[in-house]
Coordinates of C-alpha atoms in Angstrom, one line a residue:
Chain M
X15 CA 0.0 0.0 0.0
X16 CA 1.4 3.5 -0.4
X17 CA 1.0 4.4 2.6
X18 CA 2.9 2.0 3.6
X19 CA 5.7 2.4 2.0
X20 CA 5.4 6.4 2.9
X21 CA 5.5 5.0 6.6
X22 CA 7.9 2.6 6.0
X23 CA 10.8 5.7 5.1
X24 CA 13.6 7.0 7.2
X25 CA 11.7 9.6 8.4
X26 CA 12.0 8.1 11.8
X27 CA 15.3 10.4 12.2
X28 CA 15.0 12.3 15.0
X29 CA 18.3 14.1 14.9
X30 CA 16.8 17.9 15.7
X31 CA 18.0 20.2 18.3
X32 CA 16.2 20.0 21.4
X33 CA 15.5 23.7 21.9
X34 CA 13.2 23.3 18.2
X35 CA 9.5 22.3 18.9
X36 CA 7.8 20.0 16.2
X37 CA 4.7 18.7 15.1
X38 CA 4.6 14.9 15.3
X39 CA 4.8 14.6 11.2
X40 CA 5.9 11.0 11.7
X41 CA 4.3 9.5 8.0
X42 CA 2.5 12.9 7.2
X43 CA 4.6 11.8 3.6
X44 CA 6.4 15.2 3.4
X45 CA 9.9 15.3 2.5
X46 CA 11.6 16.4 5.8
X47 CA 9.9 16.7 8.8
X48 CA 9.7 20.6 9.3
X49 CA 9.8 21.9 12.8
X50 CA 8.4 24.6 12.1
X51 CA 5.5 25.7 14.7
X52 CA 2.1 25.6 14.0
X53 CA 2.8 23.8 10.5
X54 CA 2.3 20.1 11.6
X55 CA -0.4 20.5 14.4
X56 CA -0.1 17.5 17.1
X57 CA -1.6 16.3 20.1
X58 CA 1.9 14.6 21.1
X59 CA 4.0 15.8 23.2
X60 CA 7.7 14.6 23.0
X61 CA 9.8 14.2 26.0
X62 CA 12.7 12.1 25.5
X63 CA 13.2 12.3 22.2
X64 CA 17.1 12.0 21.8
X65 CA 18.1 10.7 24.5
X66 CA 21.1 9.4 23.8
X67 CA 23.4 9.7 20.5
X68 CA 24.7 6.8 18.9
X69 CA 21.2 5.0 19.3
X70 CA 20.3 5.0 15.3
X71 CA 17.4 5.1 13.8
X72 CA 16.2 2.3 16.2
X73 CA 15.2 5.1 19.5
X74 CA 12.3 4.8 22.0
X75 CA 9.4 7.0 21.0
X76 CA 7.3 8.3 23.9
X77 CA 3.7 9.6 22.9
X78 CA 2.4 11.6 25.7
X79 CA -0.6 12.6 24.0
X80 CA -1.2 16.5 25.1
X81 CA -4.9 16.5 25.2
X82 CA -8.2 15.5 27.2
X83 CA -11.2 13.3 25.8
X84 CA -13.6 11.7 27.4
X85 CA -16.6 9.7 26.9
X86 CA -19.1 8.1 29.4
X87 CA -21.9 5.7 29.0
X88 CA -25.0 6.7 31.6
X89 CA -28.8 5.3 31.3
X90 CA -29.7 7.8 28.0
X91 CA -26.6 7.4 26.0
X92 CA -23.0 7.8 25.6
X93 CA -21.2 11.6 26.4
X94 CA -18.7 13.0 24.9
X95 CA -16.5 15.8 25.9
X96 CA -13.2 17.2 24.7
X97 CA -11.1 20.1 24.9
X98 CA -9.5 21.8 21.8
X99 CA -6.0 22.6 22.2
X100 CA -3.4 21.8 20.0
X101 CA 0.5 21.8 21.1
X102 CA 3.9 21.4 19.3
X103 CA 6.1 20.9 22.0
X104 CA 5.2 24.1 24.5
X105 CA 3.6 26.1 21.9
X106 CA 0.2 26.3 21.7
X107 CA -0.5 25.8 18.4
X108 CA -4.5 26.2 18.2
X109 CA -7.1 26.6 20.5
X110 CA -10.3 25.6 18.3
X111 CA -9.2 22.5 17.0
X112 CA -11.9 19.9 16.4
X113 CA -11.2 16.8 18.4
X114 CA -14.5 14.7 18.2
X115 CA -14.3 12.9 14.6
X116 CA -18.2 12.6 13.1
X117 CA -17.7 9.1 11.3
X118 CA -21.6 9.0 10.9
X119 CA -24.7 10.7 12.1
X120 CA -24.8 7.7 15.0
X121 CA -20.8 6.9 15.2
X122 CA -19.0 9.1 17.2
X123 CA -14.5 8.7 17.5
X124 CA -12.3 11.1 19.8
X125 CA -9.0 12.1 19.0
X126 CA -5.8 11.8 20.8
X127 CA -2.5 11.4 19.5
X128 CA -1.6 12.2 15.9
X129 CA -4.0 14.5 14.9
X130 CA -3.1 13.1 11.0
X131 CA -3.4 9.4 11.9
X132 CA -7.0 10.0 13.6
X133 CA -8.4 11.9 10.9
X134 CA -7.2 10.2 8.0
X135 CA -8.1 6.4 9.6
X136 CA -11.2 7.6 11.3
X137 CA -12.9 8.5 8.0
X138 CA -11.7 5.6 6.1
X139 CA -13.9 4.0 8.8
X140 CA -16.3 6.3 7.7
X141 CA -16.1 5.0 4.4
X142 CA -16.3 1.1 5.3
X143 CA -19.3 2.0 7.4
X144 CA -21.3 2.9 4.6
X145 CA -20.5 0.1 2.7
X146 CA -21.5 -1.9 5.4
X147 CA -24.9 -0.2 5.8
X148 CA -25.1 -0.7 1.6
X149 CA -24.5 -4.5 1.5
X150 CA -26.1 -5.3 4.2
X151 CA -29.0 -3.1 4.4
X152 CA -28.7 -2.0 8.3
X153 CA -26.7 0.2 10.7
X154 CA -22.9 -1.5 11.8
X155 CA -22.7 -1.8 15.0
X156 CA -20.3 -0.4 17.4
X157 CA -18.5 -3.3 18.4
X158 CA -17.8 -4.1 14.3
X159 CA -16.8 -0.6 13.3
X160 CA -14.6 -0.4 16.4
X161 CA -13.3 -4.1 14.8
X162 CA -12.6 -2.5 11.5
X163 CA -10.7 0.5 12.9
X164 CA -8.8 -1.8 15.3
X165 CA -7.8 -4.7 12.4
X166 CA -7.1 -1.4 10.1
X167 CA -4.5 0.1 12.4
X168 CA -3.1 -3.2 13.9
X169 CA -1.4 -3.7 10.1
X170 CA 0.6 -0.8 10.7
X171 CA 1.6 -1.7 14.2
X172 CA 5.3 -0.8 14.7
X173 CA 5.5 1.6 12.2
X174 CA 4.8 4.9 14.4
X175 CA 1.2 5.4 14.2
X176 CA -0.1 7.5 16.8
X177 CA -3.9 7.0 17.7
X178 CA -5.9 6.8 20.9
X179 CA -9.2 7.2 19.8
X180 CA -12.9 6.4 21.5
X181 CA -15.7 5.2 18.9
X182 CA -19.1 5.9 20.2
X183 CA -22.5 5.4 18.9
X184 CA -25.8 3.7 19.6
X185 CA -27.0 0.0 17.8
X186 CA -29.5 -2.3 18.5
X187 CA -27.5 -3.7 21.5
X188 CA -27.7 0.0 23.7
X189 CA -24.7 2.4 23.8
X190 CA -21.7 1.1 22.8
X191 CA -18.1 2.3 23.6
X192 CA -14.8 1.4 22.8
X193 CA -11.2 2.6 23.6
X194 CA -8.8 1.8 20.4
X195 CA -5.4 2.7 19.4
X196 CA -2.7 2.2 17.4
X197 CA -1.2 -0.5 19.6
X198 CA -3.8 -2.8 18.7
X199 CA -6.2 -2.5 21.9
X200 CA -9.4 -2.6 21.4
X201 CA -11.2 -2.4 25.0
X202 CA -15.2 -2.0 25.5
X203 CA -15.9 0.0 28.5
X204 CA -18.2 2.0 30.2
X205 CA -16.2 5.3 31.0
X206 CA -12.4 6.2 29.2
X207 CA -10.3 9.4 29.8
X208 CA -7.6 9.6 27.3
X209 CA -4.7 12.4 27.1
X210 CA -2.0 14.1 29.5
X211 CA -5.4 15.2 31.3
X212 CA -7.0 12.1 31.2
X213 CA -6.1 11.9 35.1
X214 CA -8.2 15.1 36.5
X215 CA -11.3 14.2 34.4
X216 CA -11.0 10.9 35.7
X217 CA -11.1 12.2 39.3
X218 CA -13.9 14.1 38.6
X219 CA -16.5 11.9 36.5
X220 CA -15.6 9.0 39.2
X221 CA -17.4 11.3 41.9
X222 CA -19.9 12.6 39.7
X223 CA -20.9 9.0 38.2
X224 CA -23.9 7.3 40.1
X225 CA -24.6 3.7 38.5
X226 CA -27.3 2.8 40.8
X227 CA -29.8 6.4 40.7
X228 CA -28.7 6.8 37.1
X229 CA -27.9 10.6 35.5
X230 CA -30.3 12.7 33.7
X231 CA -28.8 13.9 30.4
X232 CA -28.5 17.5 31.8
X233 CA -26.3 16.3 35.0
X234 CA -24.4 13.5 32.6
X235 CA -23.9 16.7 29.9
X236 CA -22.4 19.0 33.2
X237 CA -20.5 16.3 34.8
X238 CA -18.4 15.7 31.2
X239 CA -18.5 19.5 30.8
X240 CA -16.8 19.7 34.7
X241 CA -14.4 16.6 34.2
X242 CA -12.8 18.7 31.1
X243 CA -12.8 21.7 32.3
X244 CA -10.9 20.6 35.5
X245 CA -8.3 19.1 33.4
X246 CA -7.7 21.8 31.7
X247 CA -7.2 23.5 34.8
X248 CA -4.3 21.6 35.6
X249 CA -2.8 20.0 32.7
X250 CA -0.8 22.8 30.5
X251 CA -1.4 20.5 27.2
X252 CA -5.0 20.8 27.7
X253 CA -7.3 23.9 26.9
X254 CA -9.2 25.8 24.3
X255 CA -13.3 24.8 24.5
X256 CA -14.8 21.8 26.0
X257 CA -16.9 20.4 23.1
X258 CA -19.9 18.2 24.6
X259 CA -21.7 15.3 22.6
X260 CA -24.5 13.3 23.5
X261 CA -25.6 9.9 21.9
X262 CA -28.6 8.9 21.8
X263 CA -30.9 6.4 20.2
X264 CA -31.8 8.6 17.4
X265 CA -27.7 9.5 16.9
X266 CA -25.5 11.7 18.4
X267 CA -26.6 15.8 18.9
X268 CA -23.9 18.6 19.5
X269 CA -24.5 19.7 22.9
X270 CA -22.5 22.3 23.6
X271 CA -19.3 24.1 23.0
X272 CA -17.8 26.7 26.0
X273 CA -14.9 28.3 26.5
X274 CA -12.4 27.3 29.4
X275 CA -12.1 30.4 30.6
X276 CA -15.8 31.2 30.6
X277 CA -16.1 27.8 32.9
X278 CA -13.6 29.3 35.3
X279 CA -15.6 31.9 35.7
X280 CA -19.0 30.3 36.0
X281 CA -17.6 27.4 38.3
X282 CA -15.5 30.1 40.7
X283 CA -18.2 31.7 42.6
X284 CA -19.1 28.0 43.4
X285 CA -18.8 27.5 47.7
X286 CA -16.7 25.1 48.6
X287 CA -19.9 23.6 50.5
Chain H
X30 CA -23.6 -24.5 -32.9
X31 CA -23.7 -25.4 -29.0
X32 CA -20.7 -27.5 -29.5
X33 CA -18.1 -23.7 -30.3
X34 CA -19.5 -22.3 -27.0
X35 CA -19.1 -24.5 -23.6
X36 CA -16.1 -25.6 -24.3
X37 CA -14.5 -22.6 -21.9
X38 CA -17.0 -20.7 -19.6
X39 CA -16.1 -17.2 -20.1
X40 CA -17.4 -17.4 -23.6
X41 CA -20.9 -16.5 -24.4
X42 CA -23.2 -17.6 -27.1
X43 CA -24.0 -15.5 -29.6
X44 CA -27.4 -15.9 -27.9
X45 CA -26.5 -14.9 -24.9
X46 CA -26.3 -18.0 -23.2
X47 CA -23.5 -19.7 -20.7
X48 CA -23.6 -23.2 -21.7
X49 CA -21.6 -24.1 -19.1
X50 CA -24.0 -23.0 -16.1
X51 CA -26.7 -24.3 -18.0
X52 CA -25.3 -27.5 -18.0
X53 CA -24.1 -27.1 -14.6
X54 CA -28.4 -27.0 -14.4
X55 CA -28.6 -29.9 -15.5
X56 CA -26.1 -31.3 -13.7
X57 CA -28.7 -30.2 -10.6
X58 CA -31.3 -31.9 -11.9
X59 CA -29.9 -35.3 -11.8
X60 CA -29.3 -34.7 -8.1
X61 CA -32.0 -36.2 -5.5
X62 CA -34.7 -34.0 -4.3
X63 CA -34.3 -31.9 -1.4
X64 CA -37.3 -29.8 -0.2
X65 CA -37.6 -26.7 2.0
X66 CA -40.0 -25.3 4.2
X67 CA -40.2 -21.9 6.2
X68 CA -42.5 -22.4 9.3
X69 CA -43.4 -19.1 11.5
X70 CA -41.4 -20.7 14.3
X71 CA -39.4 -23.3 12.4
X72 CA -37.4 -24.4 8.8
X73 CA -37.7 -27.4 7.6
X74 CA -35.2 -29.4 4.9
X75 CA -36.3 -32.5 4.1
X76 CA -34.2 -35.0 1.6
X77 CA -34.4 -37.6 -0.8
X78 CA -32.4 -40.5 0.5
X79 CA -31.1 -42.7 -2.1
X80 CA -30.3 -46.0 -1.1
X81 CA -27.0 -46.8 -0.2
X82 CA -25.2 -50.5 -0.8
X83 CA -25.7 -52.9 1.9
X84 CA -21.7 -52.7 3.2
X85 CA -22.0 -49.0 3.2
X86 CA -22.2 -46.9 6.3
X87 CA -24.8 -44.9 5.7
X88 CA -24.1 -41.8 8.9
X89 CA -21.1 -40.8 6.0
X90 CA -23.3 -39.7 3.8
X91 CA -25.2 -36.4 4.7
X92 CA -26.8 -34.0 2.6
X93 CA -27.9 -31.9 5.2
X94 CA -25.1 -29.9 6.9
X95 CA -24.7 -27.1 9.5
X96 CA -23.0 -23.8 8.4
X97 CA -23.8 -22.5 12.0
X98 CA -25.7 -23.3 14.9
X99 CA -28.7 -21.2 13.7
X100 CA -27.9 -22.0 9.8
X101 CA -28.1 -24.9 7.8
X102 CA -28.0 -25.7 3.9
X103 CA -29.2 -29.0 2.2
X104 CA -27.9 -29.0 -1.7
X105 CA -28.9 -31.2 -4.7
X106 CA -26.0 -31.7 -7.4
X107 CA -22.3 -33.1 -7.0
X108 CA -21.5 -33.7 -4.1
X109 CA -17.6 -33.1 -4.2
X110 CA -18.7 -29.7 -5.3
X111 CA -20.9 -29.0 -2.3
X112 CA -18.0 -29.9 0.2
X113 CA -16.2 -27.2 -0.9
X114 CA -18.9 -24.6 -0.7
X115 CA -19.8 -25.9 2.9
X116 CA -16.2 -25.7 4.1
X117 CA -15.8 -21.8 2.6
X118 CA -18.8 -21.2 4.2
X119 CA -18.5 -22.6 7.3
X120 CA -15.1 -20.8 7.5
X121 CA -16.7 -17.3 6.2
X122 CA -19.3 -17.9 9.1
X123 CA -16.7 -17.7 12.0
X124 CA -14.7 -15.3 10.4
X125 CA -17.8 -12.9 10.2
X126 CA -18.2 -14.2 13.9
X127 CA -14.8 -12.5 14.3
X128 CA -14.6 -9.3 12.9
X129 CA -18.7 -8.2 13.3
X130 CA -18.9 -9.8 16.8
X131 CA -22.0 -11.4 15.3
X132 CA -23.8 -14.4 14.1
X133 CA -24.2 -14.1 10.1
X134 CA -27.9 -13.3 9.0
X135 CA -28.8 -16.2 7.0
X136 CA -29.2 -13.5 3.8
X137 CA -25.4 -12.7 4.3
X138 CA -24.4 -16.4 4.4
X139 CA -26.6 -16.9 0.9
X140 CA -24.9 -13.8 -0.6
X141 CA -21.5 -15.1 0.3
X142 CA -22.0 -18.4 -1.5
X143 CA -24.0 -17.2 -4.2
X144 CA -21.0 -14.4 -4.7
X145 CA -18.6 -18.0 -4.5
X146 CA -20.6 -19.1 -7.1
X147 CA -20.6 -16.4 -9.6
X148 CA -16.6 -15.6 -9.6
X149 CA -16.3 -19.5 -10.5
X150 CA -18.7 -18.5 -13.7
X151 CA -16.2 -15.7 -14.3
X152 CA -12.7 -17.6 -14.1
X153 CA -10.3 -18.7 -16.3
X154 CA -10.2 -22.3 -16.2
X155 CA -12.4 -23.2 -13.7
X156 CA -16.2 -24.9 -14.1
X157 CA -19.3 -23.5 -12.5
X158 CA -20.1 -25.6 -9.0
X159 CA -22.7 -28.2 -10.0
X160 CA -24.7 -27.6 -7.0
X161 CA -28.1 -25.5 -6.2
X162 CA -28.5 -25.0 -2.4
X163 CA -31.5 -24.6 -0.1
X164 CA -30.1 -22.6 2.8
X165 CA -32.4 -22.5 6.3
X166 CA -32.4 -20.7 9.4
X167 CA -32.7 -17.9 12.1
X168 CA -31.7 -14.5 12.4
X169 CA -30.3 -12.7 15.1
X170 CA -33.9 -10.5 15.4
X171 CA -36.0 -14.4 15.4
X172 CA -37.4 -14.1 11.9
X173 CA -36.9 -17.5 9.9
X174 CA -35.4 -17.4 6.6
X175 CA -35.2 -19.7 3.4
X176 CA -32.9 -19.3 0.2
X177 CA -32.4 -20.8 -2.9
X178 CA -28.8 -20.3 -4.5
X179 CA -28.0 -21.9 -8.0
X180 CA -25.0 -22.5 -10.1
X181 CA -24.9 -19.1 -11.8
X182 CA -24.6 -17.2 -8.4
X183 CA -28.2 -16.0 -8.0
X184 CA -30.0 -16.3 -4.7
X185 CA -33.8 -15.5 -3.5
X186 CA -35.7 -16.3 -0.9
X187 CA -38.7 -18.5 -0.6
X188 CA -41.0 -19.4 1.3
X189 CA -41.1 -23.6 0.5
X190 CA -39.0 -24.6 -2.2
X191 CA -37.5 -27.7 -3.7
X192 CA -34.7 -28.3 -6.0
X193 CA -33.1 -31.6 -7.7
X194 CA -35.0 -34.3 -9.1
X195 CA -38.6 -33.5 -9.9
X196 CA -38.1 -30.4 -8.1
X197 CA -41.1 -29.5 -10.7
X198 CA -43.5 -31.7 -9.3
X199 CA -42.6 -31.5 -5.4
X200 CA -42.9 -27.3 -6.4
X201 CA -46.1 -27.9 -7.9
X202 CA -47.3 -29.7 -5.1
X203 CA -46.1 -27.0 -2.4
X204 CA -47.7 -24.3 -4.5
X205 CA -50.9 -25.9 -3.7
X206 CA -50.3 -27.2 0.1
X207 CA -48.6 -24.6 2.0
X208 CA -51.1 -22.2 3.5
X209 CA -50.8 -20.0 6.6
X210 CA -52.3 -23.1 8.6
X211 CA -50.2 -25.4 7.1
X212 CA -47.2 -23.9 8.4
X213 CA -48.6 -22.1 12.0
X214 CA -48.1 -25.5 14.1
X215 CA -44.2 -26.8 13.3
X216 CA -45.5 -30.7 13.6
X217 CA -47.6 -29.5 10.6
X218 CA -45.1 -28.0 8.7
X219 CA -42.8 -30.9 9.5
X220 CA -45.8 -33.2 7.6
X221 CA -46.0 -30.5 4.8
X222 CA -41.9 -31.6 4.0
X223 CA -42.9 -35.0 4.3
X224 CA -45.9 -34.8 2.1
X225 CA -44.1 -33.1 -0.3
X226 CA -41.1 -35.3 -0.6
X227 CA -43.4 -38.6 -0.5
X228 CA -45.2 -37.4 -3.6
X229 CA -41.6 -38.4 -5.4
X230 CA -39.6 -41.0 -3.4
X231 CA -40.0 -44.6 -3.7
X232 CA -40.8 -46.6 -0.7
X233 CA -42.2 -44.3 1.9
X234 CA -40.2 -43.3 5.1
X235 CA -37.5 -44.8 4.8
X236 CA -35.9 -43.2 2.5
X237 CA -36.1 -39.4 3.7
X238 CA -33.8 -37.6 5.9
X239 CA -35.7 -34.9 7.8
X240 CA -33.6 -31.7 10.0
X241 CA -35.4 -28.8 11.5
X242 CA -34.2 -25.6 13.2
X243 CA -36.4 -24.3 15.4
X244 CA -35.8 -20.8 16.9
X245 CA -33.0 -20.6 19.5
X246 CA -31.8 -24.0 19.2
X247 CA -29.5 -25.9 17.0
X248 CA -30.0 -27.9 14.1
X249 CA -31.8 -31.4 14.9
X250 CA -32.0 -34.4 12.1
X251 CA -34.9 -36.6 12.9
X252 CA -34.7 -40.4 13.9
X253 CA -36.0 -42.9 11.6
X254 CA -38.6 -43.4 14.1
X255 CA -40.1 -39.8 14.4
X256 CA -39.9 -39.9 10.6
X257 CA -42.1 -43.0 10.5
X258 CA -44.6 -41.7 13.2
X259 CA -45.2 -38.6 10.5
X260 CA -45.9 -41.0 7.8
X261 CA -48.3 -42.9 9.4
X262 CA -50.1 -40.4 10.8
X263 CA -50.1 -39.0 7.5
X264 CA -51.4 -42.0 6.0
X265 CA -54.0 -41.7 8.3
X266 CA -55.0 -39.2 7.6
X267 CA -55.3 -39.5 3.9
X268 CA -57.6 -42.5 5.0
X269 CA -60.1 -40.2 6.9
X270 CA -59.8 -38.0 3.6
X271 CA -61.0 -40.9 1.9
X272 CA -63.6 -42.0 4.6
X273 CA -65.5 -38.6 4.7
X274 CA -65.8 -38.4 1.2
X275 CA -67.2 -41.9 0.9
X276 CA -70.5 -41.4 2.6
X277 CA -71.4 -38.1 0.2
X278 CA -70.8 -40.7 -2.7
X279 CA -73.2 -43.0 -1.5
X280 CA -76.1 -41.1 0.2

């Protein structure tokens, strides 16, 4: 496949300075991997990049990926909440970038990692969804088009793909939600945070969540709203607007989008009571 | 004229025709009647046993075979053929099982073979398969199902069908049977198969093989005995036919 072969080149030479910030264009297929800022926008944040000379081509890539999604199943649906910053190293490279992926009007994938890699993979799921729904004359499910994005990436295991991504939609079996990335997992779950933020909004949707009463879409739609805006509080890779999804039986509706610092304002007077 | 145009199957007729599927028809035809009925709550496929030589085992030889637990085809034609299209799609049913996360719809199944069969009527070198199948079961939503697939690769669904020899006359005989009371009760669908297929076999019960699915469990092939039990009540009640009509004769 050509893109394959595009992934398959030396452009897995790291040899910059450390003082120059770059996107992540790992595959992106151009010619050298520019560092210059705001030209290859990334989720990634590269720590260790070069650590030691004299390592070859052959160096340990850590992905931190410098954003916070999050999605949460609840008794009317699935919710999905992201913020929308973009980094390249410590500069902040956009602020309104649009992190949830509409696959269909009832499939729903996150992005978190290479911002290149989800895009480009999540609508050629896209595209083997609607020849599902063509041949076989009904909806795919969840659990399947997570399958097909999972085998998809798995070929390219190994050769620097960068993709944590959440698909979630609504078939005949309820809400469905999956965690996949370019490692190969595929995980079904009821709640994922995923990001250098993923931590806070964790914290906060674990105290929000109540299994047993169950949430009404309005407290499920504040608590993902809360859980992002929190990380984005604390994590430095994580800002922008929190963009809030719900999916529902009928698809998935836009909620809401809000500005961070607008949140910090509304939440502040709040007593710590 | 015929002779200049089966000889390799990509070649058409100038009428139009592929000789070889047509004679891969025929090659049906020969085969030994299998007949299929779609219940509200259960399929039937009933078959045509011929009689097998006295030293012969006769559990080896089975025309009615399991794709899935909740699919099962019966085929009339060569039988070498229909090995191959069972194992392909026996192996396309997991492998859907695999990637979907779900049981095959019994439509999908009968597109997948029928799409088998039609690449083999497009291929250098290779014959058509000499095999029409009946194809039975359940989908995931409950709703029963019956297809007909033939040697050129096109499938439909049916609601009682028979293929092989005298398929004609066991059709014929279906057209005129199966009602919406026929088929409410299964034990009376069941009867419908074996009415059908007595119309054509020699020698009564024992020569029919008889599996139903019924929905949410697996395939089942009848016992010899059960299959007998059918007949005679059906002979019965072909005698009370014969009874009530007898008085109105008379009087």
């Amino acid at each position: 496949m050509a893109l394959a072969s595009v992934l398959r080149s030396d452009y897995a030479d790291f040899s910059f300075d450390n003082h120059k910030p770059f996107g992540f264009g790992l595959g992106l297929g151009k010619s050298d991997v520019r560092a210059s800022l705001g030209e290859e926008l990334s989720f990634a944040v590269q720590t260790s990049l070069n650590s030691s000379d004299g390592e070859g081509i052959e160096r340990k890539i850590e992905f931190l990926h410098g954003t916070t999604t999050l999605a949460f199943k609840f008794q009317h649906g699935v919710i999905v909440a992201v913020d929308s910053r973009a980094t390249a190293g410590s500069y902040i490279a956009s602020q309104t970038v649009k992190k949830v992926i509409e696959i269909n009007p009832y499939l729903l994938g996150t992005m978190a990692g290479g911002a290149a890699d989800c895009s480009f993979w999540e609508r050629l799921l896209a595209r083997q969804c609607r020849i599902y729904e063509l041949r076989n004359k009904e909806r795919i499910s969840v659990a399947a088009a997570s399958k097909l994005l999972a085998n998809m990436v798995y070929q390219y295991k190994g050769m620097g793909l960068s993709m944590g991504t959440m698909v979630c939609g609504w078939d005949k079996r309820g809400p469905g939600l999956y965690y996949v990335d370019s490692e190969g997992n595929r995980v079904c779950g009821d709640l994922f945070a995923v990001g250098s933020g993923s931590m806070y909004a964790y914290g906060v949707v674990d105290t929000g969540l109540r299994k047993e009463e169950g949430l009404t879409v309005e407290e499920a739609c504040e608590l993902g709203r809360r859980a992002i805006y929190q990380a984005t509080y604390r994590d430095a890779y994580s800002g922008g607007q929190v963009n809030l999804y719900h999916v529902h039986s009928e698809g998935w509706t836009r909620v809401s989008q809000e500005d961070v610092l607008v949140l910090h304002q509304q939440y502040k007077p709040q007593p710590q009571a | 004229m015929a002779a200049r145009y089966d000889r390799a199957i990509t070649v058409f007729s100038p009428d139009g025709h592929l000789f070889q599927v047509e004679y891969a028809q025929e090659a049906v035809k020969k085969g030994s009647t299998v007949v299929g009925i779609r219940g509200n709550d259960i399929v039937v496929l009933g078959v045509e046993r011929k009689s097998v030589a006295k030293l012969q085992e006769d559990r080896t030889i089975r025309k009615i075979n399991s794709l899935d637990e909740h699919v099962c085809m019966a085929f009339a034609g060569l039988t070498a053929d229909a090995r191959i299209v069972i194992n392909r799609a026996r192996v396309e049913c997991q492998s859907h099982r695999l990637t979907v996360e779900d049981p095959v719809t019994v439509e999908y199944i009968t597109r997948y073979i029928a799409r088998l069969k039609q690449r083999y009527t497009q291929s250098n070198g290779r014959r058509p398969f000499g095999i029409a199948a009946l194809i039975v079961g359940f989908d995931d939503d409950g709703t029963p199902r019956l297809y007909q697939t033939e040697p050129s690769g096109t499938y439909h669904a049916w609601k009682a069908n028979a293929i092989g020899h005298s398929a004609k006359a066991v059709r014929e005989f279906l057209e005129k049977n199966y009602t919406d009371e026929a088929i409410a009760v299964d034990k009376e669908a069941i009867k419908l198969a074996i009415k059908a297929l007595l119309e054509v076999v020699q020698s009564g019960g024992k020569n029919i093989e008889l599996a139903v699915i019924k929905r949410n469990e697996p395939l089942r092939i009848l016992e010899a005995k059960e299959i007998e039990t059918f007949v005679a009540e059906i002979e019965k009640e072909r005698e009370e036919e014969i009874e009530k009509k007898k008085p109105k004769k008379s009087g």
